[in-house]
Coordinates of C-alpha atoms in Angstrom, one line a residue:
X25 CA 4.4 19.9 -35.2
X26 CA 4.3 20.3 -31.5
X27 CA 0.9 22.0 -30.0
X28 CA 1.7 23.8 -26.4
X29 CA -1.9 23.4 -24.4
X30 CA -2.7 25.0 -21.0
X31 CA -2.3 22.0 -18.3
X32 CA -4.4 22.6 -14.9
X33 CA -1.7 20.4 -12.6
X34 CA -2.1 20.4 -8.7
X35 CA -2.9 18.6 -6.2
X36 CA -6.8 17.1 -5.8
X37 CA -6.9 16.4 -2.1
X38 CA -10.8 15.9 -0.9
X39 CA -10.4 14.2 2.5
X40 CA -7.7 17.1 3.2
X41 CA -5.4 14.3 5.5
X42 CA -3.5 12.4 3.4
X43 CA 0.1 11.6 3.5
X44 CA 0.8 9.5 0.1
X45 CA 2.3 6.7 0.0
X46 CA 4.9 7.4 -2.5
X47 CA 4.9 8.9 -5.9
X48 CA 4.3 7.1 -8.8
X49 CA 4.9 8.3 -12.1
X50 CA 2.6 7.3 -15.2
X51 CA 3.5 7.0 -18.7
X52 CA 0.9 6.4 -21.3
X53 CA 0.8 5.2 -25.1
X54 CA -1.6 4.9 -27.5
X55 CA -2.2 2.1 -30.0
X56 CA -4.6 2.7 -33.7
X57 CA -6.7 5.3 -32.0
X58 CA -9.2 6.3 -34.5
X59 CA -8.5 8.5 -37.8
X60 CA -10.3 11.8 -37.5
X61 CA -11.8 12.0 -41.3
X62 CA -12.4 15.9 -41.2
X63 CA -8.5 17.1 -41.6
X64 CA -7.6 19.6 -39.4
X65 CA -4.1 20.4 -41.3
X66 CA -4.8 24.0 -42.2
X67 CA -2.5 25.5 -40.1
X68 CA 0.1 23.7 -40.9
X69 CA 3.2 25.5 -42.5
X70 CA 3.1 25.3 -46.7
X71 CA 6.6 23.9 -46.7
X72 CA 5.9 21.4 -43.9
X73 CA 5.3 17.9 -45.3
X74 CA 2.6 17.0 -43.6
X75 CA 0.7 20.0 -45.3
X76 CA 0.7 17.1 -48.5
X77 CA -1.5 14.8 -47.2
X78 CA -3.7 14.4 -44.0
X79 CA -1.9 13.7 -41.2
X80 CA -2.9 10.1 -39.7
X81 CA -3.4 12.0 -36.1
X82 CA -2.4 14.7 -33.6
X83 CA -3.5 13.3 -30.8
X84 CA -3.3 14.3 -26.6
X85 CA -4.3 12.6 -23.7
X86 CA -6.0 14.5 -21.2
X87 CA -5.6 12.9 -17.2
X88 CA -8.8 13.1 -14.7
X89 CA -9.0 12.6 -11.4
X90 CA -12.1 11.8 -9.1
X91 CA -12.9 13.6 -6.2
X92 CA -13.9 11.3 -3.2
X93 CA -16.8 12.7 -2.0
X94 CA -18.5 14.8 -4.4
X95 CA -17.6 12.4 -7.4
X96 CA -16.3 15.1 -9.3
X97 CA -13.8 14.9 -12.3
X98 CA -11.0 17.4 -12.0
X99 CA -8.4 18.0 -14.7
X100 CA -5.3 16.8 -14.0
X101 CA -2.8 17.1 -16.5
X102 CA -2.2 16.4 -20.3
X103 CA 0.4 15.0 -22.6
X104 CA 2.3 16.8 -24.7
X105 CA 0.6 17.0 -28.5
X106 CA 1.9 14.9 -31.2
X107 CA 1.8 15.1 -34.4
X108 CA 1.0 12.3 -37.1
X109 CA 0.6 9.2 -35.9
X110 CA -2.1 6.7 -34.4
X111 CA 0.3 5.5 -32.2
X112 CA 2.2 8.1 -29.9
X113 CA 4.0 7.4 -27.0
X114 CA 4.1 10.0 -24.6
X115 CA 7.1 12.1 -22.9
X116 CA 4.6 13.8 -20.4
X117 CA 4.4 11.5 -17.6
X118 CA 1.7 12.2 -14.9
X119 CA 3.2 12.0 -11.5
X120 CA 0.9 11.2 -9.2
X121 CA 1.0 10.5 -5.2
X122 CA -0.1 7.0 -4.7
X123 CA -2.4 6.3 -1.0
X124 CA -2.6 2.7 -0.9
X125 CA -5.6 2.9 1.7
X126 CA -8.0 5.0 -0.5
X127 CA -9.6 3.7 -4.2
X128 CA -8.3 6.5 -6.9
X129 CA -10.2 6.8 -9.6
X130 CA -8.2 7.9 -12.9
X131 CA -10.1 8.9 -16.1
X132 CA -8.4 9.2 -19.4
X133 CA -9.6 11.7 -22.4
X134 CA -7.9 11.4 -25.6
X135 CA -8.3 13.7 -28.1
X136 CA -7.2 15.0 -31.6
X137 CA -6.1 18.3 -31.8
X138 CA -7.7 20.3 -34.7
X139 CA -7.4 24.1 -32.8
X140 CA -4.6 26.0 -31.3
X141 CA -7.3 26.2 -28.4
X142 CA -6.4 25.3 -25.1
X143 CA -10.7 24.2 -24.7
X144 CA -10.2 20.8 -24.9
X145 CA -14.0 20.2 -25.9
X146 CA -12.9 22.3 -29.1
X147 CA -11.6 19.1 -30.4
X148 CA -12.2 16.2 -31.6
X149 CA -13.0 13.3 -29.2
X150 CA -11.1 9.8 -30.0
X151 CA -12.4 7.3 -26.9
X152 CA -11.7 7.4 -22.8
X153 CA -10.9 4.9 -20.5
X154 CA -12.0 4.5 -16.6
X155 CA -9.4 2.8 -14.2
X156 CA -7.4 3.5 -11.0
X157 CA -4.0 3.9 -9.9
X158 CA -4.2 0.3 -7.7
X159 CA -4.9 -1.0 -10.9
X160 CA -1.4 0.2 -12.7
X161 CA 0.2 -0.5 -10.0
X162 CA -1.0 -3.9 -9.4
X163 CA -0.6 -4.5 -12.2
X164 CA 1.9 -7.4 -13.9
X165 CA 5.1 -5.7 -14.3
X166 CA 3.3 -2.0 -13.7
X167 CA 1.9 -2.7 -17.1
X168 CA -2.0 -1.8 -17.9
X169 CA -3.3 -1.9 -21.8
X170 CA -7.1 -0.8 -21.4
X171 CA -9.4 -0.4 -24.3
X172 CA -10.8 3.1 -25.2
X173 CA -14.2 3.2 -25.8
X174 CA -17.1 6.0 -25.8
X175 CA -18.0 6.4 -29.6
X176 CA -20.8 4.0 -30.4
X177 CA -19.9 1.1 -33.0
X178 CA -16.6 2.7 -33.1
X179 CA -13.1 1.2 -32.8
X180 CA -11.4 3.6 -30.4
X181 CA -8.3 1.5 -29.9
X182 CA -6.3 1.2 -26.9
X183 CA -4.4 2.6 -24.2
X184 CA -1.6 2.2 -22.2
X185 CA -0.1 2.4 -18.9
X186 CA 3.3 2.3 -17.0
X187 CA 3.6 3.5 -13.8
X188 CA 7.2 3.3 -11.6
X189 CA 8.4 4.8 -8.6
X190 CA 8.6 7.9 -8.9
X191 CA 10.6 8.2 -5.2
X192 CA 11.9 6.4 -2.7
X193 CA 10.1 7.6 0.1
X194 CA 8.9 4.7 1.5
X195 CA 11.7 2.0 1.3
X196 CA 13.0 0.6 4.4
X197 CA 16.6 0.3 5.4
X198 CA 17.6 -3.1 6.7
X199 CA 21.4 -2.6 8.0
X200 CA 24.5 -4.2 10.3
X201 CA 27.6 -2.4 11.5
X202 CA 30.9 -3.1 13.1
X203 CA 33.2 -1.3 14.1
X204 CA 37.3 -2.5 14.4
X205 CA 40.2 -1.1 16.8
X206 CA 37.9 1.7 18.2
X207 CA 39.8 4.0 21.0
X208 CA 40.1 2.2 24.8
X209 CA 37.5 4.2 26.2
X210 CA 37.3 2.5 30.2
X211 CA 40.3 2.5 33.0
X212 CA 39.5 -1.0 33.6
X213 CA 37.8 -2.2 30.4
X214 CA 38.1 -1.7 26.5
X215 CA 35.0 -0.1 25.6
X216 CA 30.9 0.2 25.4
X217 CA 30.5 0.8 22.0
X218 CA 27.3 2.3 20.6
X219 CA 26.5 4.9 17.1
X220 CA 24.1 7.6 17.3
X221 CA 22.8 8.3 13.3
X222 CA 21.8 12.2 12.4
X223 CA 19.9 13.5 9.4
X224 CA 21.2 16.3 8.1
X225 CA 18.9 19.6 7.7
X226 CA 18.7 22.5 4.4
X227 CA 20.4 24.9 7.7
X228 CA 23.4 22.9 8.5
X229 CA 21.9 21.4 11.6
X230 CA 21.7 17.5 12.3
X231 CA 18.6 15.6 13.2
X232 CA 19.1 12.2 15.3
X233 CA 17.1 9.6 13.8
X234 CA 18.4 6.1 15.0
X235 CA 20.8 4.5 18.2
X236 CA 22.3 1.3 18.7
X237 CA 21.7 -1.1 21.2
X238 CA 25.8 -1.0 23.4
X239 CA 28.0 -3.5 22.9
X240 CA 30.0 -4.3 26.4
X241 CA 33.6 -4.7 26.7
X242 CA 35.0 -4.5 23.4
X243 CA 36.6 -2.6 20.4
X244 CA 35.8 -4.6 17.6
X245 CA 31.8 -4.3 18.2
X246 CA 29.2 -6.0 15.7
X247 CA 26.1 -4.3 16.4
X248 CA 22.5 -6.2 15.6
X249 CA 20.6 -5.3 12.5
X250 CA 18.4 -2.2 12.8
X251 CA 15.7 -1.6 10.3
X252 CA 14.7 2.4 9.6
X253 CA 12.5 3.8 7.1
X254 CA 15.1 5.4 3.8
X255 CA 12.5 9.0 4.9
X256 CA 13.9 9.2 8.4
X257 CA 17.8 8.5 7.8
X258 CA 18.0 11.2 4.7
X259 CA 13.9 12.2 4.1
X260 CA 14.1 10.3 0.1
X261 CA 17.4 12.2 -0.9
X262 CA 20.0 9.3 -1.5
X263 CA 23.4 11.8 -1.4
X264 CA 21.7 13.4 1.8
X265 CA 24.9 13.4 3.9
X266 CA 24.6 10.7 7.0
X267 CA 26.5 12.0 10.0
X268 CA 27.3 8.9 12.7
X269 CA 28.8 9.1 16.1
X270 CA 30.4 6.6 17.7
X271 CA 30.6 7.1 21.6
X272 CA 31.5 4.5 24.6
X273 CA 28.5 3.7 26.9
X274 CA 29.2 5.5 30.7
X275 CA 26.6 4.1 33.3
X276 CA 25.8 8.5 34.8
X277 CA 25.4 9.6 31.1
X278 CA 28.1 11.2 30.4
X279 CA 29.0 9.2 27.5
X280 CA 32.7 9.4 26.1
X281 CA 32.8 10.4 22.3
X282 CA 35.1 8.5 20.4
X283 CA 35.1 9.8 16.9
X284 CA 32.2 10.4 14.0
X285 CA 32.2 9.8 10.4
X286 CA 30.0 11.0 7.6
X287 CA 28.0 8.8 4.5
X288 CA 24.5 9.0 2.7
X289 CA 22.2 6.2 2.3
X290 CA 23.1 6.1 -1.4
X291 CA 26.8 4.6 -0.3
X292 CA 25.5 3.1 2.5
X293 CA 23.5 1.1 0.3
X294 CA 26.5 -0.5 -1.6
X295 CA 26.2 -2.9 1.0
X296 CA 30.0 -4.6 2.1
X297 CA 32.6 -3.0 0.2
X298 CA 36.1 -1.8 0.4
X299 CA 34.4 1.0 -0.2
X300 CA 32.2 1.2 2.6
X301 CA 34.8 1.1 5.5
X302 CA 34.5 4.7 7.3
X303 CA 37.9 6.0 9.1
X304 CA 36.3 6.8 12.8
X305 CA 37.4 10.4 13.0
X306 CA 38.1 12.8 16.6
X307 CA 39.2 16.5 15.8
X308 CA 40.4 17.0 19.1
X309 CA 42.4 14.6 19.3
X310 CA 43.8 15.1 15.6
X311 CA 44.5 18.4 16.5
X312 CA 46.6 17.6 19.2
X313 CA 47.8 14.8 18.1
X314 CA 50.8 15.1 14.8
X315 CA 50.6 11.2 14.3
X316 CA 47.1 11.0 14.7
X317 CA 45.4 8.1 12.0
X318 CA 42.0 7.5 13.7
X319 CA 40.0 5.6 16.3
X320 CA 39.1 2.8 14.5
X321 CA 37.8 2.3 11.7
X322 CA 33.4 1.1 10.7
X323 CA 32.0 -0.6 7.7
X324 CA 28.4 -1.3 7.1
X325 CA 25.7 -4.1 5.0
X326 CA 22.8 -2.5 4.0
X327 CA 19.4 -3.9 1.6
X328 CA 16.2 -2.3 0.7
X329 CA 12.5 -3.1 0.8
X330 CA 10.7 -1.1 -1.6
X331 CA 6.9 -1.1 -1.0
X332 CA 6.2 -0.3 -4.6
X333 CA 7.8 -3.2 -6.1
X334 CA 6.2 -5.9 -3.6
X335 CA 3.2 -4.2 -4.2
X336 CA 3.5 -4.4 -8.0
X337 CA 5.3 -8.7 -7.4
X338 CA 2.9 -10.0 -4.9
X339 CA -1.1 -11.0 -5.7
X340 CA -3.1 -9.5 -2.7
X341 CA -5.6 -12.2 -2.0
X342 CA -8.8 -11.0 -0.3
X343 CA -10.9 -13.1 1.7
X344 CA -14.1 -12.2 3.0
X345 CA -16.0 -13.4 6.2
X346 CA -19.4 -11.7 7.5
X347 CA -21.1 -12.9 10.5
X348 CA -24.6 -14.1 9.7
X349 CA -25.5 -14.3 13.7
X350 CA -28.2 -12.9 15.5
X351 CA -26.0 -10.6 17.2
X352 CA -26.9 -12.7 20.4
X353 CA -24.8 -15.4 22.5
X354 CA -28.0 -17.5 23.0
X355 CA -28.5 -19.9 20.7
X356 CA -32.0 -18.1 20.0
X357 CA -32.5 -15.8 16.9
X358 CA -33.9 -12.4 18.2
X359 CA -36.0 -10.8 15.9
X360 CA -33.5 -7.9 15.6
X361 CA -31.4 -10.4 13.5
X362 CA -34.5 -11.0 10.9
X363 CA -33.0 -9.6 7.4
X364 CA -36.4 -8.2 6.5
X365 CA -36.5 -6.5 9.8
X366 CA -35.4 -2.4 9.9
X367 CA -33.7 -3.8 13.5
X368 CA -31.4 -5.5 12.3
X369 CA -28.0 -4.6 11.1
X370 CA -28.8 -6.9 8.2
X371 CA -31.7 -5.2 7.2
X372 CA -32.1 -4.9 3.3
X373 CA -33.7 -1.9 2.5
X374 CA -34.5 -0.5 -1.0
X375 CA -33.2 2.2 -0.5
X376 CA -29.7 2.0 0.7
X377 CA -27.1 -0.5 1.7
X378 CA -26.4 -1.3 5.3
X379 CA -23.6 -1.4 7.2
X380 CA -22.3 -4.7 6.8
X381 CA -22.5 -3.7 2.9
X382 CA -20.8 -0.3 2.7
X383 CA -18.2 -1.4 5.0
X384 CA -17.5 -4.4 2.7
X385 CA -18.0 -2.1 -0.6
X386 CA -15.5 0.6 1.1
X387 CA -12.5 -1.7 2.1
X388 CA -13.2 -4.6 -1.2
X389 CA -13.1 -1.8 -3.8
X390 CA -10.2 -0.3 -3.3
X391 CA -8.0 -3.6 -2.3
X392 CA -9.7 -5.5 -5.1
X393 CA -6.9 -3.5 -7.7
X394 CA -3.9 -5.4 -6.3
X395 CA -5.6 -8.7 -6.5
X396 CA -5.0 -10.6 -10.0
X397 CA -7.8 -12.7 -11.4
X398 CA -10.6 -10.8 -9.0
X399 CA -12.1 -13.6 -7.7
X400 CA -12.5 -13.8 -4.0
X401 CA -13.4 -16.4 -1.7
X402 CA -16.4 -15.1 1.0
X403 CA -17.4 -16.9 3.9
X404 CA -20.3 -15.9 6.4
X405 CA -20.2 -17.8 10.1
X406 CA -22.8 -17.9 12.3
X407 CA -25.9 -19.6 10.7
X408 CA -28.1 -22.3 10.3
X409 CA -27.3 -24.1 6.7
X410 CA -30.6 -25.4 4.6
X411 CA -31.8 -28.3 4.1
X412 CA -30.9 -29.7 8.0
X413 CA -30.5 -26.6 9.4
X414 CA -26.6 -27.1 10.4
X415 CA -24.6 -24.9 11.9
X416 CA -21.5 -23.3 10.5
X417 CA -18.7 -21.0 11.8
X418 CA -17.5 -20.8 8.1
X419 CA -19.6 -21.9 5.3
X420 CA -19.5 -20.4 1.2
X421 CA -21.7 -16.9 0.9
X422 CA -21.6 -18.1 -2.4
X423 CA -23.5 -22.0 -1.6
X424 CA -20.6 -24.0 -3.6
X425 CA -18.6 -25.8 -1.4
X426 CA -15.9 -26.8 -3.9
X427 CA -16.3 -22.7 -5.1
X428 CA -16.1 -20.4 -2.7
X429 CA -15.3 -17.4 -4.9
X430 CA -17.2 -14.2 -5.6
X431 CA -16.6 -12.3 -9.1
X432 CA -15.5 -9.1 -8.0
X433 CA -16.9 -7.0 -4.9
X434 CA -20.4 -7.1 -6.7
X435 CA -20.3 -10.1 -6.3
X436 CA -19.5 -10.3 -3.0
X437 CA -22.1 -8.3 -2.1
X438 CA -24.8 -10.4 -4.5
X439 CA -23.2 -13.7 -2.3
X440 CA -23.9 -12.1 1.0
X441 CA -28.0 -10.4 -0.3
X442 CA -28.7 -14.4 -1.4
X443 CA -27.4 -15.4 1.6
X444 CA -29.7 -13.5 4.1
X445 CA -32.4 -15.2 1.9
X446 CA -31.7 -18.7 2.3
X447 CA -29.7 -18.9 6.0
X448 CA -30.9 -18.7 9.5
X449 CA -29.1 -16.3 11.2
X450 CA -27.9 -18.0 14.5
X451 CA -25.3 -17.6 17.1
X452 CA -22.7 -17.9 18.7
X453 CA -20.2 -15.9 16.6
X454 CA -16.8 -17.9 16.6
X455 CA -13.7 -15.9 14.6
X456 CA -11.3 -18.9 14.4
X457 CA -12.6 -20.9 12.2
X458 CA -12.0 -18.6 9.4
X459 CA -8.8 -16.8 10.5
X460 CA -7.2 -20.6 10.6
X461 CA -8.7 -21.8 7.7
X462 CA -7.3 -18.7 5.9
X463 CA -3.7 -19.0 7.9
X464 CA -3.5 -22.9 6.7
X465 CA -3.8 -21.4 2.9
X466 CA -1.0 -18.6 3.7
X467 CA 0.9 -21.4 5.1
X468 CA 1.4 -22.8 2.1
X469 CA 2.7 -19.9 0.0
X470 CA 5.3 -17.6 2.1
X471 CA 8.3 -17.0 -1.0
X472 CA 6.7 -13.3 -0.8
X473 CA 4.6 -14.4 -4.0
X474 CA 0.7 -14.1 -2.6
X475 CA 0.1 -12.3 0.3
X476 CA -3.5 -12.7 2.0
X477 CA -5.8 -10.3 3.2
X478 CA -9.0 -11.5 5.1
X479 CA -11.7 -8.7 5.5
X480 CA -14.4 -9.6 8.8
X481 CA -16.9 -7.6 9.3
X482 CA -19.0 -8.1 12.6
X483 CA -21.1 -6.9 15.1
X484 CA -18.4 -7.4 17.9
X485 CA -19.6 -10.2 20.1
X486 CA -16.5 -12.8 19.8
X487 CA -18.0 -15.5 21.7
X488 CA -14.2 -17.9 20.9
X489 CA -11.9 -14.5 22.0
X490 CA -9.7 -17.3 23.2
X491 CA -9.2 -19.6 20.5
X492 CA -9.5 -15.8 18.2
X493 CA -6.4 -15.2 20.5
X494 CA -4.7 -18.1 19.8
X495 CA -5.6 -18.5 16.1
X496 CA -4.1 -14.6 15.8
X497 CA -0.9 -15.2 17.7
X498 CA -0.4 -18.1 15.5
X499 CA -0.7 -16.7 12.0
X500 CA 1.3 -13.6 13.0
X501 CA 4.5 -14.9 11.4
X502 CA 1.9 -16.1 7.5
X503 CA 1.5 -13.7 4.5
X504 CA -1.3 -12.3 6.1
X505 CA -3.0 -9.7 7.3
X506 CA -6.6 -8.8 8.9
X507 CA -9.1 -6.5 8.9
X508 CA -11.9 -6.2 11.4
X509 CA -14.9 -3.7 10.5
X510 CA -16.7 -3.4 13.7
X511 CA -20.3 -1.8 12.9
X512 CA -23.6 -1.6 15.0
X513 CA -23.7 0.0 19.1
X514 CA -21.7 -2.9 20.3
X515 CA -18.8 -2.2 22.8
X516 CA -15.6 -3.6 20.5
X517 CA -13.1 -4.4 24.1
X518 CA -12.0 -7.5 22.4
X519 CA -11.7 -6.3 19.1
X520 CA -8.9 -3.3 20.5
X521 CA -7.2 -6.1 22.8
X522 CA -6.8 -8.1 18.7
X523 CA -5.7 -5.1 17.0
X524 CA -2.1 -5.1 19.8
X525 CA -1.5 -1.3 18.7
X526 CA -0.8 -1.0 22.5
X527 CA -0.4 -4.4 23.3
X528 CA 0.5 -7.1 21.3
X529 CA -1.7 -10.0 20.9
X530 CA -0.9 -13.1 23.2
X531 CA -1.9 -16.4 23.8
X532 CA -0.8 -18.6 26.6
X533 CA 2.0 -16.2 26.9
X534 CA 3.5 -16.5 23.5
X535 CA 3.4 -12.7 21.9
X536 CA 2.3 -12.4 17.6
X537 CA 5.5 -11.8 15.8
X538 CA 3.6 -9.3 13.9
X539 CA 1.2 -6.8 14.5
X540 CA -1.7 -8.7 11.3
X541 CA -4.9 -6.9 13.1
X542 CA -6.3 -2.9 12.4
X543 CA -9.7 -2.6 13.3
X544 CA -12.3 0.3 13.1
X545 CA -15.5 0.7 14.2
X546 CA -18.2 1.6 11.3
X547 CA -20.0 4.1 13.8
X548 CA -16.8 6.4 13.9
X549 CA -17.5 7.3 10.0
X550 CA -20.8 8.2 9.4
X551 CA -20.9 11.2 8.0
X552 CA -23.5 13.4 9.7
X553 CA -24.4 14.9 6.8
X554 CA -25.7 11.2 5.5
X555 CA -23.3 10.8 2.5
X556 CA -22.2 7.9 2.3
X557 CA -20.0 7.9 -0.6
X558 CA -17.7 10.4 2.2
X559 CA -18.2 7.8 5.3
X560 CA -17.1 4.5 2.7
X561 CA -14.2 6.7 1.7
X562 CA -13.2 7.8 5.4
X563 CA -13.6 4.3 6.8
X564 CA -11.7 2.9 3.7
X565 CA -8.9 5.4 4.6
X566 CA -7.8 4.1 7.9
X567 CA -8.7 0.5 7.8
X568 CA -6.6 0.1 4.6
X569 CA -3.5 2.5 6.8
X570 CA -1.9 -0.1 8.6
X571 CA -2.0 -3.0 5.6
X572 CA 1.5 -0.8 3.7
X573 CA 3.1 -1.8 6.4
X574 CA 2.0 -5.4 7.0
X575 CA 3.2 -6.1 4.2
X576 CA 6.8 -5.1 4.6
X577 CA 7.0 -6.9 7.6
X578 CA 6.2 -10.4 6.5
X579 CA 9.1 -9.6 3.8
X580 CA 11.7 -8.1 5.8
X581 CA 10.8 -10.9 8.6
X582 CA 11.1 -13.4 5.8
X583 CA 13.8 -11.9 4.0
X584 CA 12.1 -11.9 0.7
X585 CA 13.5 -9.3 -1.7
X586 CA 12.2 -8.2 -5.0
X587 CA 12.5 -10.1 -7.8
X588 CA 11.9 -9.8 -12.0
X589 CA 8.1 -9.9 -12.7
X590 CA 7.0 -13.0 -13.7
X591 CA 5.5 -12.3 -18.0
X592 CA 2.9 -14.8 -17.1
X593 CA 2.3 -17.0 -14.0
X594 CA -0.9 -19.6 -12.5
X595 CA -3.4 -18.7 -10.2
X596 CA -3.0 -21.1 -6.9
X597 CA -5.4 -23.7 -6.7
X598 CA -5.6 -22.5 -2.8
X599 CA -6.9 -19.2 -4.2
X600 CA -10.1 -21.1 -6.3
X601 CA -10.5 -23.7 -3.6
X602 CA -10.1 -21.8 -0.2

């Protein structure tokens, strides 16, 4: 039997500003779901085999999405209904937009269908589970199994999710092209060729999307490898026409047209082979010369880096570091640094979280889904430690030098609040020791199997800026991203310099290989209505926006390619003891 039930499927964008990283197709299966004693098979045709015996179950799964600001659950869609099984494998998929920088809360409710009503409350509840889209994607092989619950004292079975990237709009294509026997265009030399790539539009026009560099005085150029987003090349449509023009460069800008050819991303992605040699044709020359063959050939090799697969196959380790300084360059603590006073940025109010805790929770709750064991090394810097009052710029919030890990983001918050009760806040604020500590660990594993994210929350005063810049430059070649959240009213000019969006950070004349720092001031995200949830969502959205591209840039620069997922792999010892 198959019962059609209405499904409410549509976009649910509380922030109304989101640009999806990619679309993810989620497939759902259930195992050993409950057997309902109330038999609902009265509506089956008398001749049906199921009419003579009670059905095992008639399950359907309903997916709900949670709004970011309101926390309201809204139905997104339903699977088909499958008759007579406790172990359904549903064919109908849930297609979701994946936003790396947001925590996308999902709720899956399983029901036993016992009438033709589209009102889900009219059916028997079998169990439910909660997770995030990030958890599904971040699980090994994109497969996540969760226990169903919701009925006290009853075993409800299990539900299994598998995720697959539906489109490749976030893929990055890296290709290198060369040409052979191009037409000679210069009177005193050969040619100075370059390529221009165009993406075709639905109306038959073309939009320029890339130019190569000019290779001087040659008819057999080899251009440098270049990287281009697949969405820029073909808008994710692998079969869309890509036109490539070949020109001879002239100093005055009147470049001579050598010829053109057309291809597609699907053809280009096949790499270097006999089928990827393109004839460069000049229509005017072809019309004038009967013996015209071509104006040369272009051949290509390419490879693609998929963001989705890197998230699935890389453990992303989060390291949390929070300054416990008195917000002063002076070694004498100020009253504003006393966490028991409301004037302190570390003030522990019984009614709401301080800015440090809000920033930590907002970012950590999203990115923790991509960490395999949820054990987070958490450090403080800028404090006197008991019992002898020794000043430290990198001490574990857990208080255990042998094991700095905290269990989950809630464990980090607990350790942070406990540290405020046991250590004395003290200046100055030094960033370099913590960055170097994490960088040393990242340097040990550069094969792409692990990626480190250092979250630093600060009041904006950096005492060791020279050393910090050098630490960032040194770390730029490693599998590491640094997130800095500035809290309080301070000026954050130093943080903007570290961010490197406008000018790449440098030290001693050496520039960072990659931009690995993302900085945001927390005050820009405080909701005027006092809605902390919305403030945290907006903060997390912007602070995590650059992580996907930073991860991809490391993988590309290191030549790391996606590889088959391992069924199980031991956790690195450094994650446990940084």
